[in-house]
Amino acid sequence: LPPSKSSIEESIENLIAKGKLSKEAARVINVNKLYKFSQSPLASRMATADENGSLYKERQFVFGVKANELNKDYESDELILIQGIIDVFFEEEDGIVLVDYKTDYVEDGQEEILLSRYQAQFKYYKKALEQITGKVVKEMILYSFSLSKGIPMNDKD
């Protein structure tokens, strides 16, 4: 069952009470945007994955990429370490779904700005996830809080 606006506000108050969230940070949280996300098909899929024990949040990774893979202008195949934190990924029967949350302000119709801005990040997150899990990333979704929607990220190699 998706949360109500009041239960989201209650959760924020609990985080403040436990010292996990400052009052200053809480002031910038947009409860309406969180509520819209909680009502989305993506949130529903994530809830199902959570029930199945296959939802993973804020997973740190480090992996190596050859310099000439990172940039075709480099002749070296020296290993370069890439590290990051994956916001969310979850497993469904036919593969992994990679999700990254973005708060950049864009207007409706400007989705391509976000997609091009984060293309490389998704590429490396996908590569890391597939290396670490040995499973296929079947889908990548950029969730824009500004637009209150998930935008499919195409795999452009």
Short mmCIF file of C-alpha atoms in Angstrom, two decimals:
data_model
loop_
_atom_site.label_atom_id
_atom_site.label_comp_id
_atom_site.label_asym_id
_atom_site.label_seq_id
_atom_site.Cartn_x
_atom_site.Cartn_y
_atom_site.Cartn_z
CA LEU A 1 0.00 0.00 0.00
CA PRO A 2 1.58 3.33 -1.05
CA PRO A 3 2.11 5.88 1.73
CA SER A 4 -0.14 8.85 2.30
CA LYS A 5 1.17 12.41 2.48
CA SER A 6 0.69 12.37 6.25
CA SER A 7 2.63 9.10 6.63
CA ILE A 8 5.50 10.64 4.60
CA GLU A 9 5.45 13.68 6.91
CA GLU A 10 5.41 11.33 9.91
CA SER A 11 8.43 9.43 8.55
CA ILE A 12 10.33 12.70 8.15
CA GLU A 13 9.50 13.66 11.76
CA ASN A 14 10.70 10.24 12.96
CA LEU A 15 13.99 10.66 11.09
CA ILE A 16 14.46 14.07 12.74
CA ALA A 17 13.63 12.59 16.17
CA LYS A 18 16.19 9.79 15.66
CA GLY A 19 18.84 12.29 14.61
CA LYS A 20 19.09 10.83 11.09
CA LEU A 21 17.82 13.99 9.43
CA SER A 22 18.40 17.60 10.43
CA LYS A 23 15.51 20.07 10.62
CA GLU A 24 17.31 22.18 8.00
CA ALA A 25 17.49 19.24 5.58
CA ALA A 26 13.86 18.33 6.28
CA ARG A 27 12.74 21.83 5.24
CA VAL A 28 13.86 21.25 1.64
CA ILE A 29 12.03 17.94 1.27
CA ASN A 30 9.10 18.28 -1.07
CA VAL A 31 6.46 15.96 0.38
CA ASN A 32 4.25 16.36 -2.71
CA LYS A 33 7.08 15.15 -4.99
CA LEU A 34 7.73 12.16 -2.70
CA TYR A 35 4.03 11.39 -2.65
CA LYS A 36 3.83 11.52 -6.47
CA PHE A 37 6.81 9.17 -6.65
CA SER A 38 5.14 6.76 -4.19
CA GLN A 39 2.13 6.59 -6.52
CA SER A 40 4.21 5.84 -9.63
CA PRO A 41 4.44 2.51 -11.47
CA LEU A 42 8.18 2.52 -10.69
CA ALA A 43 7.52 2.74 -6.93
CA SER A 44 5.06 -0.13 -7.27
CA ARG A 45 7.68 -2.28 -9.02
CA MET A 46 10.19 -1.38 -6.31
CA ALA A 47 7.70 -2.34 -3.58
CA THR A 48 7.17 -5.73 -5.23
CA ALA A 49 10.94 -6.25 -5.42
CA ASP A 50 11.25 -5.26 -1.76
CA GLU A 51 8.62 -7.84 -0.79
CA ASN A 52 10.63 -10.43 -2.73
CA GLY A 53 13.90 -9.42 -1.04
CA SER A 54 15.41 -8.19 -4.31
CA LEU A 55 15.50 -4.40 -3.81
CA TYR A 56 18.93 -2.88 -3.17
CA LYS A 57 19.50 0.75 -2.15
CA GLU A 58 22.61 2.94 -2.04
CA ARG A 59 25.07 0.23 -3.05
CA GLN A 60 28.66 1.38 -3.31
CA PHE A 61 30.89 -0.09 -6.01
CA VAL A 62 34.42 0.13 -7.34
CA PHE A 63 35.51 -1.46 -10.61
CA GLY A 64 38.24 -1.12 -13.19
CA VAL A 65 37.98 0.10 -16.77
CA LYS A 66 40.82 0.16 -19.28
CA ALA A 67 41.86 3.72 -20.13
CA ASN A 68 41.29 3.11 -23.86
CA GLU A 69 37.70 2.00 -23.12
CA LEU A 70 37.10 5.13 -21.10
CA ASN A 71 38.41 7.40 -23.86
CA LYS A 72 39.23 6.22 -27.38
CA ASP A 73 42.03 8.84 -27.59
CA TYR A 74 44.05 6.96 -24.95
CA GLU A 75 46.32 4.23 -26.25
CA SER A 76 46.97 2.76 -22.81
CA ASP A 77 45.09 -0.23 -21.47
CA GLU A 78 46.06 0.79 -17.94
CA LEU A 79 43.27 0.15 -15.45
CA ILE A 80 41.39 3.16 -14.13
CA LEU A 81 39.21 2.70 -11.04
CA ILE A 82 35.68 4.03 -11.12
CA GLN A 83 33.66 4.28 -7.94
CA GLY A 84 30.13 5.34 -7.22
CA ILE A 85 26.96 4.68 -5.30
CA ILE A 86 23.98 3.22 -7.12
CA ASP A 87 20.76 4.78 -5.81
CA VAL A 88 18.59 1.72 -6.40
CA PHE A 89 18.50 -1.49 -8.35
CA PHE A 90 16.12 -4.38 -8.18
CA GLU A 91 15.76 -7.77 -9.72
CA GLU A 92 12.79 -8.98 -11.71
CA GLU A 93 12.46 -12.40 -13.33
CA ASP A 94 14.13 -11.35 -16.57
CA GLY A 95 16.91 -9.11 -15.25
CA ILE A 96 17.99 -6.14 -13.21
CA VAL A 97 16.41 -2.68 -13.27
CA LEU A 98 18.82 0.17 -12.48
CA VAL A 99 17.31 3.40 -11.12
CA ASP A 100 18.96 6.73 -10.42
CA TYR A 101 17.14 9.67 -8.85
CA LYS A 102 17.78 13.17 -10.16
CA THR A 103 16.66 16.50 -8.73
CA ASP A 104 17.92 18.73 -11.59
CA TYR A 105 15.30 21.27 -12.58
CA VAL A 106 14.06 20.75 -16.12
CA GLU A 107 10.76 21.54 -17.76
CA ASP A 108 8.42 19.11 -19.45
CA GLY A 109 9.79 18.29 -22.87
CA GLN A 110 13.42 18.71 -21.74
CA GLU A 111 13.94 15.05 -20.81
CA GLU A 112 16.72 14.74 -23.40
CA ILE A 113 18.83 17.21 -21.38
CA LEU A 114 18.79 14.82 -18.42
CA LEU A 115 19.36 11.75 -20.57
CA SER A 116 22.42 13.23 -22.28
CA ARG A 117 23.76 14.68 -19.01
CA TYR A 118 23.72 11.28 -17.28
CA GLN A 119 24.34 8.86 -20.18
CA ALA A 120 27.94 8.10 -19.17
CA GLN A 121 27.03 7.60 -15.51
CA PHE A 122 24.37 5.04 -16.41
CA LYS A 123 26.76 3.27 -18.78
CA TYR A 124 29.33 2.74 -16.03
CA TYR A 125 26.75 1.89 -13.38
CA LYS A 126 25.33 -0.75 -15.72
CA LYS A 127 28.77 -2.16 -16.45
CA ALA A 128 29.62 -2.29 -12.73
CA LEU A 129 26.33 -3.93 -11.81
CA GLU A 130 26.65 -6.58 -14.49
CA GLN A 131 30.26 -7.29 -13.46
CA ILE A 132 29.40 -7.51 -9.77
CA THR A 133 26.18 -9.54 -10.04
CA GLY A 134 26.88 -11.57 -13.18
CA LYS A 135 23.33 -10.71 -14.28
CA VAL A 136 21.97 -8.61 -17.16
CA VAL A 137 20.71 -5.06 -16.58
CA LYS A 138 17.55 -5.15 -18.69
CA GLU A 139 16.35 -1.63 -17.99
CA MET A 140 17.71 1.72 -16.79
CA ILE A 141 15.43 4.44 -15.46
CA LEU A 142 16.29 8.01 -14.56
CA TYR A 143 13.64 9.21 -12.11
CA SER A 144 13.26 12.98 -12.33
CA PHE A 145 11.75 14.53 -9.21
CA SER A 146 11.47 17.81 -11.09
CA LEU A 147 9.19 16.17 -13.67
CA SER A 148 7.75 13.56 -11.27
CA LYS A 149 8.37 10.73 -13.70
CA GLY A 150 10.68 7.92 -14.68
CA ILE A 151 12.49 8.34 -17.98
CA PRO A 152 13.90 5.26 -19.71
CA MET A 153 17.63 5.54 -20.37
CA ASN A 154 18.57 3.91 -23.66
CA ASP A 155 21.77 1.92 -23.79
CA LYS A 156 23.99 3.82 -26.26
CA ASP A 157 27.44 2.29 -26.46
#
